[in-house]
Coordinates of C-alpha atoms (C1' of nucleotides) in Angstrom, one line a residue:
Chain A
X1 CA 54.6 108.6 95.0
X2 CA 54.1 105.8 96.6
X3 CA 54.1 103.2 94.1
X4 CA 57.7 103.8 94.5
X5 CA 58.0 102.9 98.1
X6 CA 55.9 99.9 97.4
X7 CA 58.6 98.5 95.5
X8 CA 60.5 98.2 98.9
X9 CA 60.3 94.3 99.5
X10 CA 60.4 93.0 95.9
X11 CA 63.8 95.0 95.1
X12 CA 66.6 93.1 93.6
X13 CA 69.8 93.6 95.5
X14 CA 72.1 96.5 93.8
X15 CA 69.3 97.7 91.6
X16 CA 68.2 100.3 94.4
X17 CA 70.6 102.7 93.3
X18 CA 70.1 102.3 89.6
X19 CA 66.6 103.1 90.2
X20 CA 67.1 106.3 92.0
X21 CA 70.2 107.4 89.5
X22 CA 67.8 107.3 86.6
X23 CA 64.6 108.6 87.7
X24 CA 66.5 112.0 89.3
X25 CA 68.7 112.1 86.1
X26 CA 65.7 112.3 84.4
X27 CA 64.0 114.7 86.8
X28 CA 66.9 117.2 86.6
X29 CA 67.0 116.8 82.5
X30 CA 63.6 117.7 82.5
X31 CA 63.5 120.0 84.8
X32 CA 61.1 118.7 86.8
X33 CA 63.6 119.2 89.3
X34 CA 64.9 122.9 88.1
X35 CA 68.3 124.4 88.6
X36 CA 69.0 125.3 92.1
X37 CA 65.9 122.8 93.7
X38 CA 67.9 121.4 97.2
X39 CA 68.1 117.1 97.5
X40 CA 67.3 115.9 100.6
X41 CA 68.5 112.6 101.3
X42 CA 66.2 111.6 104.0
X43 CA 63.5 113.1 102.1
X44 CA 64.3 110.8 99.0
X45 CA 65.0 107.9 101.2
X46 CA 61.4 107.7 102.4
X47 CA 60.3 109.1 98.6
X48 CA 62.2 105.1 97.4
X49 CA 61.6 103.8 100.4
X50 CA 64.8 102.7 100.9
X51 CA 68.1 104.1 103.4
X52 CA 70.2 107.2 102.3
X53 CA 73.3 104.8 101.7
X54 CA 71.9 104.0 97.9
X55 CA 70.4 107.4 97.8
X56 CA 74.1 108.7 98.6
X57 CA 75.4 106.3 96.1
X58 CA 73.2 107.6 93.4
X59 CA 74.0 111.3 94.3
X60 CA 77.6 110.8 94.4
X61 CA 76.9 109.3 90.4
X62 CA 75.1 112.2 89.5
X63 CA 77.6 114.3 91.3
X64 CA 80.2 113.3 89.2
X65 CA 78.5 114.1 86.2
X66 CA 78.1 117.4 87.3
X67 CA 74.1 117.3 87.3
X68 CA 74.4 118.3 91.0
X69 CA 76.3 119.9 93.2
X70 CA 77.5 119.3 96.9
X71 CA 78.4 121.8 99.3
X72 CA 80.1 120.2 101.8
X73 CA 78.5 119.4 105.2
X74 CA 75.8 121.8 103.8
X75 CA 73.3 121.4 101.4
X76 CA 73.0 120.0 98.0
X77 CA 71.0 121.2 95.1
X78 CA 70.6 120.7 91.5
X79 CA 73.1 122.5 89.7
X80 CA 72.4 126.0 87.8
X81 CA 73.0 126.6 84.2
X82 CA 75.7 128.6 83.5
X83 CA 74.5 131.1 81.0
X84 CA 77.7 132.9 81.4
X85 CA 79.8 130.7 79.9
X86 CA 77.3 129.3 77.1
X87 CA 80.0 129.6 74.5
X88 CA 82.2 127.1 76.3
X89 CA 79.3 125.0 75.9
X90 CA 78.5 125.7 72.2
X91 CA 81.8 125.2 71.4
X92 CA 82.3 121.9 72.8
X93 CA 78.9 121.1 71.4
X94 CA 79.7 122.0 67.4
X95 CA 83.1 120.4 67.8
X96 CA 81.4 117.1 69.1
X97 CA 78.9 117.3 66.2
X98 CA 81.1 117.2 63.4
X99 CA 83.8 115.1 65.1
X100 CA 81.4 112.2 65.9
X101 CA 79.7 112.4 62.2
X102 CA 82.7 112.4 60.5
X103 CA 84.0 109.3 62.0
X104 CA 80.3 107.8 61.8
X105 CA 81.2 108.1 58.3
X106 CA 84.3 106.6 58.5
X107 CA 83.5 103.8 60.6
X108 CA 79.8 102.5 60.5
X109 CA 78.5 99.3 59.7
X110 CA 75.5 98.5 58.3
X111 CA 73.2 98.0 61.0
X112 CA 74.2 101.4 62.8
X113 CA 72.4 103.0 59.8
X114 CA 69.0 101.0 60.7
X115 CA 68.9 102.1 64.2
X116 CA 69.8 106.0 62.4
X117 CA 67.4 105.7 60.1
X118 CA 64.8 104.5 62.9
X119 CA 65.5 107.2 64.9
X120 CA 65.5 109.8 62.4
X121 CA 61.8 108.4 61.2
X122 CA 61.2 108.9 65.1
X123 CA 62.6 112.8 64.6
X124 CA 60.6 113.7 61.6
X125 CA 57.2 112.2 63.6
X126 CA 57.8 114.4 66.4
X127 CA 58.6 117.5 64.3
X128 CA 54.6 116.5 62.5
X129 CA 53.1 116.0 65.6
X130 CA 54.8 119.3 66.4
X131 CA 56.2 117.7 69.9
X132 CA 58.3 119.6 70.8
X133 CA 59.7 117.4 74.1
X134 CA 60.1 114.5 71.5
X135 CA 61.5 116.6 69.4
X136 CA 64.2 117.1 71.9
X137 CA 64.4 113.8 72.8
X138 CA 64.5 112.0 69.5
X139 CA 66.8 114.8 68.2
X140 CA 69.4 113.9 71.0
X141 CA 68.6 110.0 70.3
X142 CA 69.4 110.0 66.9
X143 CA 72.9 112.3 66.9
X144 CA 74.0 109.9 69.5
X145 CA 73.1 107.0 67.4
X146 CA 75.3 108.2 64.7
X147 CA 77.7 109.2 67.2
X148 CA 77.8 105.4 68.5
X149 CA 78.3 104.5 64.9
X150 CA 81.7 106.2 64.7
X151 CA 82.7 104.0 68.1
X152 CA 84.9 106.3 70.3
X153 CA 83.7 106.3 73.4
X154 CA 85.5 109.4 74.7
X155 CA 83.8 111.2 72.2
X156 CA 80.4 110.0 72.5
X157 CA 81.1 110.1 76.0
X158 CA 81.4 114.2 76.2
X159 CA 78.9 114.3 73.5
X160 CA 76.6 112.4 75.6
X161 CA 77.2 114.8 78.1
X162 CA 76.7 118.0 76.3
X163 CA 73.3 116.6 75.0
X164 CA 72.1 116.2 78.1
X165 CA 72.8 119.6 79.0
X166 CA 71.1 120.6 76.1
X167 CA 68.2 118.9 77.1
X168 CA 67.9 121.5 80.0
X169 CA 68.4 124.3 77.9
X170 CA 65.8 123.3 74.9
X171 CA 63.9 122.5 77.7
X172 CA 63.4 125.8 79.0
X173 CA 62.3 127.2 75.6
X174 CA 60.7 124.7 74.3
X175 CA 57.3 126.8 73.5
X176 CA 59.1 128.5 70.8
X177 CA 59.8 125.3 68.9
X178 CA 56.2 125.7 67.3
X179 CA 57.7 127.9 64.0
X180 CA 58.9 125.5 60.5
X181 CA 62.5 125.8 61.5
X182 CA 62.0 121.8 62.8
X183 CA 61.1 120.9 59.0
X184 CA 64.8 121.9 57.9
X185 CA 66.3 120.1 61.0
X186 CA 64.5 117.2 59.1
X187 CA 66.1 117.6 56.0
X188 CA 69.7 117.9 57.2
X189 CA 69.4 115.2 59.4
X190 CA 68.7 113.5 56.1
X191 CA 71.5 115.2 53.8
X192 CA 73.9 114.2 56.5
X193 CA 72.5 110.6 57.1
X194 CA 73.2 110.2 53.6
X195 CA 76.9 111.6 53.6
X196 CA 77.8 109.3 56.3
X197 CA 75.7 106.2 54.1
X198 CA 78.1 107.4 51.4
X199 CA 81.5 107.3 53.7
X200 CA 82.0 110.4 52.4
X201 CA 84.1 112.2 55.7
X202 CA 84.7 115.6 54.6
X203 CA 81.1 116.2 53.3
X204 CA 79.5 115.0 56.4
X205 CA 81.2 116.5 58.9
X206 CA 80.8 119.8 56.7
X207 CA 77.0 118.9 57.1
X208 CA 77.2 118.2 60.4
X209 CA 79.0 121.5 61.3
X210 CA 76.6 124.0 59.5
X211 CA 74.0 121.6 60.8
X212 CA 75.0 122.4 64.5
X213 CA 75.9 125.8 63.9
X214 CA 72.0 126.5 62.6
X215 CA 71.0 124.9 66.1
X216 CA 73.5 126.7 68.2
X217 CA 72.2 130.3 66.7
X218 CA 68.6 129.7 66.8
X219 CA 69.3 128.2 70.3
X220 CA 71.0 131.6 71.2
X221 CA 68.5 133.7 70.0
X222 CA 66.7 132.0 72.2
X223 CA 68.9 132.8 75.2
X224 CA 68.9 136.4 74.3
X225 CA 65.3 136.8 74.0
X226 CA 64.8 134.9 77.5
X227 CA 67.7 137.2 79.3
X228 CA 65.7 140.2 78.0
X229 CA 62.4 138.3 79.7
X230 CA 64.6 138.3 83.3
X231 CA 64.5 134.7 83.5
X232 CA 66.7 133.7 86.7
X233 CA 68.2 130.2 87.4
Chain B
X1 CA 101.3 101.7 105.9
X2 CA 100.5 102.7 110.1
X3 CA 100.7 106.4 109.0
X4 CA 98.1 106.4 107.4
X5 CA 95.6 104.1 109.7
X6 CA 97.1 107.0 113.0
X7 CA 95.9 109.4 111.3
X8 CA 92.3 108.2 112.2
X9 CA 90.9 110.4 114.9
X10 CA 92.6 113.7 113.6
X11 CA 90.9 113.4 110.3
X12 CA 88.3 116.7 109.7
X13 CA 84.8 115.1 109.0
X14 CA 84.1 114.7 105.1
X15 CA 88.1 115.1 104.0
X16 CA 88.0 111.2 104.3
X17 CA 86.6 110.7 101.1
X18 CA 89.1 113.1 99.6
X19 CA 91.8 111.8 100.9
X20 CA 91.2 107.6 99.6
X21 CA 90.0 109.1 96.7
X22 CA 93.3 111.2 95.6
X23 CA 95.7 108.2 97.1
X24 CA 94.1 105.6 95.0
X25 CA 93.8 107.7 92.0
X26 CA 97.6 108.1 92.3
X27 CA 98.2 104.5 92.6
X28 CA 96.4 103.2 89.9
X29 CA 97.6 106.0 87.3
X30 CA 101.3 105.0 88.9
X31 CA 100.8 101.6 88.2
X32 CA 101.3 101.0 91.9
X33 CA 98.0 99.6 91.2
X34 CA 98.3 97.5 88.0
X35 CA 95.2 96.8 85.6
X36 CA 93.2 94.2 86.6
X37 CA 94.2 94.5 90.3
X38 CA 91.3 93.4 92.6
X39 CA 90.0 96.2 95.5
X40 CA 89.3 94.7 98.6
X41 CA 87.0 97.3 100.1
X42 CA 87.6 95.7 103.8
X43 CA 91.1 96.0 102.9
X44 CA 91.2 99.3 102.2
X45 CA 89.2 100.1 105.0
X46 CA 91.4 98.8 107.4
X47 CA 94.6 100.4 105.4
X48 CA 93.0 103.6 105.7
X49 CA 92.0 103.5 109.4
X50 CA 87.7 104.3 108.5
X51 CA 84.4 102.5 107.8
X52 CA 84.1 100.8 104.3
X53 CA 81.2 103.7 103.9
X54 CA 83.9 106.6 103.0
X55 CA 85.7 104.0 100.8
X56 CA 82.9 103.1 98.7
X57 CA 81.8 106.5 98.4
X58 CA 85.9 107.3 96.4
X59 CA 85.2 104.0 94.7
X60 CA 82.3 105.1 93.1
X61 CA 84.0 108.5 92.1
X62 CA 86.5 106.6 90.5
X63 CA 84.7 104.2 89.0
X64 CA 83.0 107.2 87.2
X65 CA 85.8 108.0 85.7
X66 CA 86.8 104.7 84.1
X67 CA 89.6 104.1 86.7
X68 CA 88.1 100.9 88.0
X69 CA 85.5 98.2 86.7
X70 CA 82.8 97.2 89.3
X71 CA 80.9 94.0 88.7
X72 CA 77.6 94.1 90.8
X73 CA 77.7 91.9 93.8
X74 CA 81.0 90.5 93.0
X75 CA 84.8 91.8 92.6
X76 CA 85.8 95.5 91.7
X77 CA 89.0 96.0 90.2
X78 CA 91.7 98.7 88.4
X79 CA 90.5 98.8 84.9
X80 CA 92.3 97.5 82.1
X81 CA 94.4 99.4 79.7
X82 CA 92.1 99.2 76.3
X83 CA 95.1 97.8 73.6
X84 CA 92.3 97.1 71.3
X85 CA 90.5 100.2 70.9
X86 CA 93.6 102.8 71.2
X87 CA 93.3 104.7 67.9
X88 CA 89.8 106.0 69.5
X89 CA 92.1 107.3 72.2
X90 CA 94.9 108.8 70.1
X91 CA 92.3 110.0 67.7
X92 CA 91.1 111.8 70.9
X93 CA 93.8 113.1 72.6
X94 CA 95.5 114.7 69.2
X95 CA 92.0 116.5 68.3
X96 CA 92.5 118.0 72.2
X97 CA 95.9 118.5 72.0
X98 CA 94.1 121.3 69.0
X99 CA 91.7 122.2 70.3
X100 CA 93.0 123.6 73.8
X101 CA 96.2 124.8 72.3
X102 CA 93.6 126.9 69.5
X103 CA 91.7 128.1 72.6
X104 CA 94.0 129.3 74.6
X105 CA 95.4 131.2 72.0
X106 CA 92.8 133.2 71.9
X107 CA 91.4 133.7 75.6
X108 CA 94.8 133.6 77.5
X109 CA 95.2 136.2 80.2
X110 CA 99.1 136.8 80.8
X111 CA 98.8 135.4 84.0
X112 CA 97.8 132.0 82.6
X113 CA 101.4 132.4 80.2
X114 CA 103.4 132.4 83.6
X115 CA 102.3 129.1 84.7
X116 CA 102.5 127.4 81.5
X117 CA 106.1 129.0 81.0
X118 CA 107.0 128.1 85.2
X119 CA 105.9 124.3 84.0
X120 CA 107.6 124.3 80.7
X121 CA 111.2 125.0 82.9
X122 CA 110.1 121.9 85.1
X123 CA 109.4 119.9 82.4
X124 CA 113.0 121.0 80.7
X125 CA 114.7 120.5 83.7
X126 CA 113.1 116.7 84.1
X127 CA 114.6 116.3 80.3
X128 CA 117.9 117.6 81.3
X129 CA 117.9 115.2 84.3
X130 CA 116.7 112.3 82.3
X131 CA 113.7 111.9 84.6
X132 CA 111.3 109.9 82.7
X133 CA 108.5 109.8 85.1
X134 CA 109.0 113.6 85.7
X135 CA 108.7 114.2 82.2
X136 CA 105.6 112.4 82.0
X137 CA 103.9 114.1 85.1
X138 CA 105.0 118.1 83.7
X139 CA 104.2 117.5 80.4
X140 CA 101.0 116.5 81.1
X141 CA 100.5 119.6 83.9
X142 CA 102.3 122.1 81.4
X143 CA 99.5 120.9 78.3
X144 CA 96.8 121.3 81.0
X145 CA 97.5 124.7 82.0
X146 CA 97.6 125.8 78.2
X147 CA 94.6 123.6 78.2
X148 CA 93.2 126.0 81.3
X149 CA 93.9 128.9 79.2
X150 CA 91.5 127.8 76.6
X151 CA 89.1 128.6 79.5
X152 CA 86.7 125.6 78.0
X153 CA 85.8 123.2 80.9
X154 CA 84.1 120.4 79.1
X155 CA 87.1 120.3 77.0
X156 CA 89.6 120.5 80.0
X157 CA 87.8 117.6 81.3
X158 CA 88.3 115.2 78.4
X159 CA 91.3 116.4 78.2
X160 CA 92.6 115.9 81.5
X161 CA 90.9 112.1 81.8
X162 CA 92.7 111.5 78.8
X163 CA 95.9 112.5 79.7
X164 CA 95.5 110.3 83.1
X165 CA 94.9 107.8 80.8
X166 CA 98.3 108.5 78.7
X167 CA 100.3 108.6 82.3
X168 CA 99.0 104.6 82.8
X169 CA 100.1 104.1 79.5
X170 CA 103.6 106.0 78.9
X171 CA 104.4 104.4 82.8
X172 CA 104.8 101.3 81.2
X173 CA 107.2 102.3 78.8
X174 CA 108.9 105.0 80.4
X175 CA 112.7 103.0 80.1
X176 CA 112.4 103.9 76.8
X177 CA 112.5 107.9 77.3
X178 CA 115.9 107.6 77.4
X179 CA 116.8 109.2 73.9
X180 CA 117.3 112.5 72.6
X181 CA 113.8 112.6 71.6
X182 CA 112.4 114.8 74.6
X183 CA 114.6 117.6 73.4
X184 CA 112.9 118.1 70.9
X185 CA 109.6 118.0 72.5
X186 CA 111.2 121.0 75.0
X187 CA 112.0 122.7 71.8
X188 CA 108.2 122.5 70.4
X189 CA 106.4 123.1 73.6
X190 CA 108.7 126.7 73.1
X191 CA 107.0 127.2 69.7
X192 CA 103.5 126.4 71.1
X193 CA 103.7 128.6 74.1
X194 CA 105.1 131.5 71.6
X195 CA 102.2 130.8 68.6
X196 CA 99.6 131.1 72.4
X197 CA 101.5 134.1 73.3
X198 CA 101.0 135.9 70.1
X199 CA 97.5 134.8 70.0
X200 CA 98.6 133.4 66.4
X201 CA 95.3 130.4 66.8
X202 CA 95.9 128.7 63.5
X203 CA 99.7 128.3 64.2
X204 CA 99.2 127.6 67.7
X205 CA 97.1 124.5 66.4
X206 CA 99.1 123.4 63.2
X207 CA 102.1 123.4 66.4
X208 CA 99.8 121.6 68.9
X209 CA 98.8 119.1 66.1
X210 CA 102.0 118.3 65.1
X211 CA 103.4 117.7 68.2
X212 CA 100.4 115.3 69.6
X213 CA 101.0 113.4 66.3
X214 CA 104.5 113.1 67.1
X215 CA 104.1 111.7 70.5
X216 CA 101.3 109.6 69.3
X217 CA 103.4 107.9 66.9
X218 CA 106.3 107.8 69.2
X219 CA 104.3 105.8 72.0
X220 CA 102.6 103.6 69.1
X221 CA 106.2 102.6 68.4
X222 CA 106.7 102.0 71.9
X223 CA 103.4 99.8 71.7
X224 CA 104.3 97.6 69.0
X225 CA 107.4 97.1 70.6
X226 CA 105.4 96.4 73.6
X227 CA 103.1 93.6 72.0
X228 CA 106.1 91.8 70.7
X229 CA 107.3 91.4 74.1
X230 CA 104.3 89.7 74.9
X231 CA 103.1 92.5 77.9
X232 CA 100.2 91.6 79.3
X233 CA 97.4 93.4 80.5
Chain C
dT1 C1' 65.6 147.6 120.9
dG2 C1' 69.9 145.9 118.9
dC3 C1' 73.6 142.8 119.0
dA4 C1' 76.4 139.0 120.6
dT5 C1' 76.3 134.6 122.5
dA6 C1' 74.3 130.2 123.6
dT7 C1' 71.1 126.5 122.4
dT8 C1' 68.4 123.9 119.5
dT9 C1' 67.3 121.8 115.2
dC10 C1' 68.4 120.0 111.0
dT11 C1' 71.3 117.8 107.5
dT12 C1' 75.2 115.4 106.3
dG13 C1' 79.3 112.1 107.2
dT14 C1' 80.6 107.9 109.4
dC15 C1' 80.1 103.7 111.8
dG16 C1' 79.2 98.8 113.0
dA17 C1' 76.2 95.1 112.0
dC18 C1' 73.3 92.2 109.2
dA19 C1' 71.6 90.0 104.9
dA20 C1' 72.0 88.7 100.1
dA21 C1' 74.8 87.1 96.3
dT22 C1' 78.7 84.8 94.8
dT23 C1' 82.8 82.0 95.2
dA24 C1' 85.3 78.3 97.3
dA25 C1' 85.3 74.2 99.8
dA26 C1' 83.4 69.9 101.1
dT27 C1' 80.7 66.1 100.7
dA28 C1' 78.0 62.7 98.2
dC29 C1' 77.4 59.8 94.4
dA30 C1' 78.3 57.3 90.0
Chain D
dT1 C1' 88.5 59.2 90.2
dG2 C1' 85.6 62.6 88.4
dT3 C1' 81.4 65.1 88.6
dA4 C1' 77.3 67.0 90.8
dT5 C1' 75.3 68.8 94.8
dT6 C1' 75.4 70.9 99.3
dT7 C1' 77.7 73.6 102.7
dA8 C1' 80.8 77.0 104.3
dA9 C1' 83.3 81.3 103.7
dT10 C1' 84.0 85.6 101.6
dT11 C1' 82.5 90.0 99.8
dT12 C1' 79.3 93.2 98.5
dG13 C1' 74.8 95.9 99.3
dT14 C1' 71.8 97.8 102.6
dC15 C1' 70.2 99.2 107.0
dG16 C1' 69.5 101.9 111.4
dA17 C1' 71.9 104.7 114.6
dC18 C1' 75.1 108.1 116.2
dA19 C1' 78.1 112.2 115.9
dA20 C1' 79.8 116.4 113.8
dG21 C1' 79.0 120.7 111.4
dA22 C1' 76.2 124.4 110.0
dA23 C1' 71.9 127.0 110.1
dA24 C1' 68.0 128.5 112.6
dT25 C1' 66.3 129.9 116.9
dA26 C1' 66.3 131.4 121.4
dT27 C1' 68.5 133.7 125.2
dG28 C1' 71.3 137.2 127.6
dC29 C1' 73.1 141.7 128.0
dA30 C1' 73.9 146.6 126.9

DNA sequence: TGCATATTTCTTGTCGACAAATTAAATACA
DNA sequence: TGTATTTAATTTGTCGACAAGAAATATGCA
């Protein structure tokens, strides 16, 4: 890639490491750079044409969000997906769901519903267009939109988090998003955009809770069907 | 502080990082570091006897976890304590209080209850002996290894940044621990680690609920108190 | 040939120095 | 005297180089 290292001279100062955080964030979510792959810092030095102190920077970042992992002195690599402890993860996931639409309800204004409401047009596109990566993406988007809406950061901090791991899941079994499961995911997004339009708490984070339960059992019928296939990260 | 610059050449390779990292961390959730204190990375460089390289690299982890505020090209400095947006935080911290209380309820091993039961004596001896800043450090260990129990790492995570946040926040206010009121916490944490014991989830979480809200309203109290004192932050 | 030891190679961790951005100080001007 | 502009000083961001640790390779010995 060298359009990359062409960027070299006409770099503003400090944005070097920005750069390099997002476009590997993005590698690992999509799995461009799979589970396991090693980082090289010298290697990506020369791939951004810059020195390995912003590269560092940037890894230390991702680091932190656990997106990769450093063995000291040794190696590091992208980190594997723990399939062992998915429950942990749906858990956390479910709880996140109705937590952040239940105070979306609460606390929204106006204009958070525009950006929902944009988003969820975005959703139902994908799911026509049978995209399943925008699917994925928009679908993440917009349940962080209304999770911004219900402003606690801690919250939409973790659930940031767990959507991105997500992302690296769906993205691995993303082929069998082709049945009309999508077209319901359209509809409750809808039900539950509407119980959070209506402030009413309890009804949309009951939404929101059999809305992410549907996802997490399809998702782990997925997972079984893919163990059974041998598939190793 | 010389001790701590001599101890430059018999430092392993890589525990540098480790080392600022974990000192800092102390000092800012200590207050030794007060909000809105500025961080000299020469400074700190020449406190801890290494190359501003190292002490960039623990900035940046703690600036991923909210501890300090970096503004590009110019100052870095101990974040502020968020007065404004607290309910998000209380909201936060009373859901985890459940939630890990609920887990570990149900995936305890007995090896986790002799932990939690060796840190609920410390934290009743640091009642008996009035220690405020005692209390707060086992209490928040003694909720973290129930929290461990629950065997749920993304939300021993939030749980333990939050709690961090909470030992900033109760330090400022810790002359006022000085009533009978963590008696009765001693006597609750007994009921919780009981209701976890006999794997009783939904009383292990009505307990865990309870008691969160009590110490959230208790430190509100404190905060209101606080604000008419004109604290600044 | 098989295994232990030594050497080389490779990657990371740390360093000192330089350059850019910003802030503070100094100077010029009305 | 007060304000605007220029200059100096301070602090961060980046660089290239070196050293340490670990892995890979080569060497020595039975």
């Amino acid at each position: 890639m060298d359009n990359e290292t062409s960027l070299r001279n006409e770099r503003k100062r400090g944005s070097g490491v920005k750069v390099v955080y997002d476009i590997l964030r993005d590698e690992i979510l999509d799995l461009e750079l799979p589970p396991g792959s090693p980082i090289d810092e010298v290697q990506l030095s020369e791939r951004f044409g810059m020195s390995r102190t912003p590269i560092r920077e940037a890894l230390v970042r991702l680091a932190g969000e656990g997106l990769i992992d450093t063995l000291p002195n040794r190696s590091t690599m992208v980190s594997p997906i723990d399939f062992l402890n998915m429950h942990s993860y749906f858990d956390a996931l479910v709880l996140m769901y109705r937590v952040t639409t239940q105070l979306a309800a609460k606390y929204h204004r106006p204009e958070d519903l525009e950006v929902v409401r944009a988003l969820q047009a975005e959703f139902a596109a994908a799911v026509e267009a049978q995209d399943a990566l925008a699917m994925i993406s928009t679908n993440a988007a917009l349940h962080l939109a209304i999770a911004e809406a219900g402003r606690n950061p801690y919250f939409t901090g973790l659930f940031t988090r767990l959507l991105n791991e997500g992302r690296r899941i769906l993205r691995l079994y993303y082929q069998s998003y082709n049945d009309r499961l999508p077209r319901r995911f359209v509809e409750e997004h809808d039900e539950i955009i509407a119980a959070v339009a209506a402030r009413d708490t309890e009804l949309a984070e009951r939404l929101a809770r059999e809305h992410a339960e549907q996802i997490v059992s399809q998702v782990q019928k997925l997972l079984v069907r893919g163990d059974r296939l041998d598939i190793q990260l």
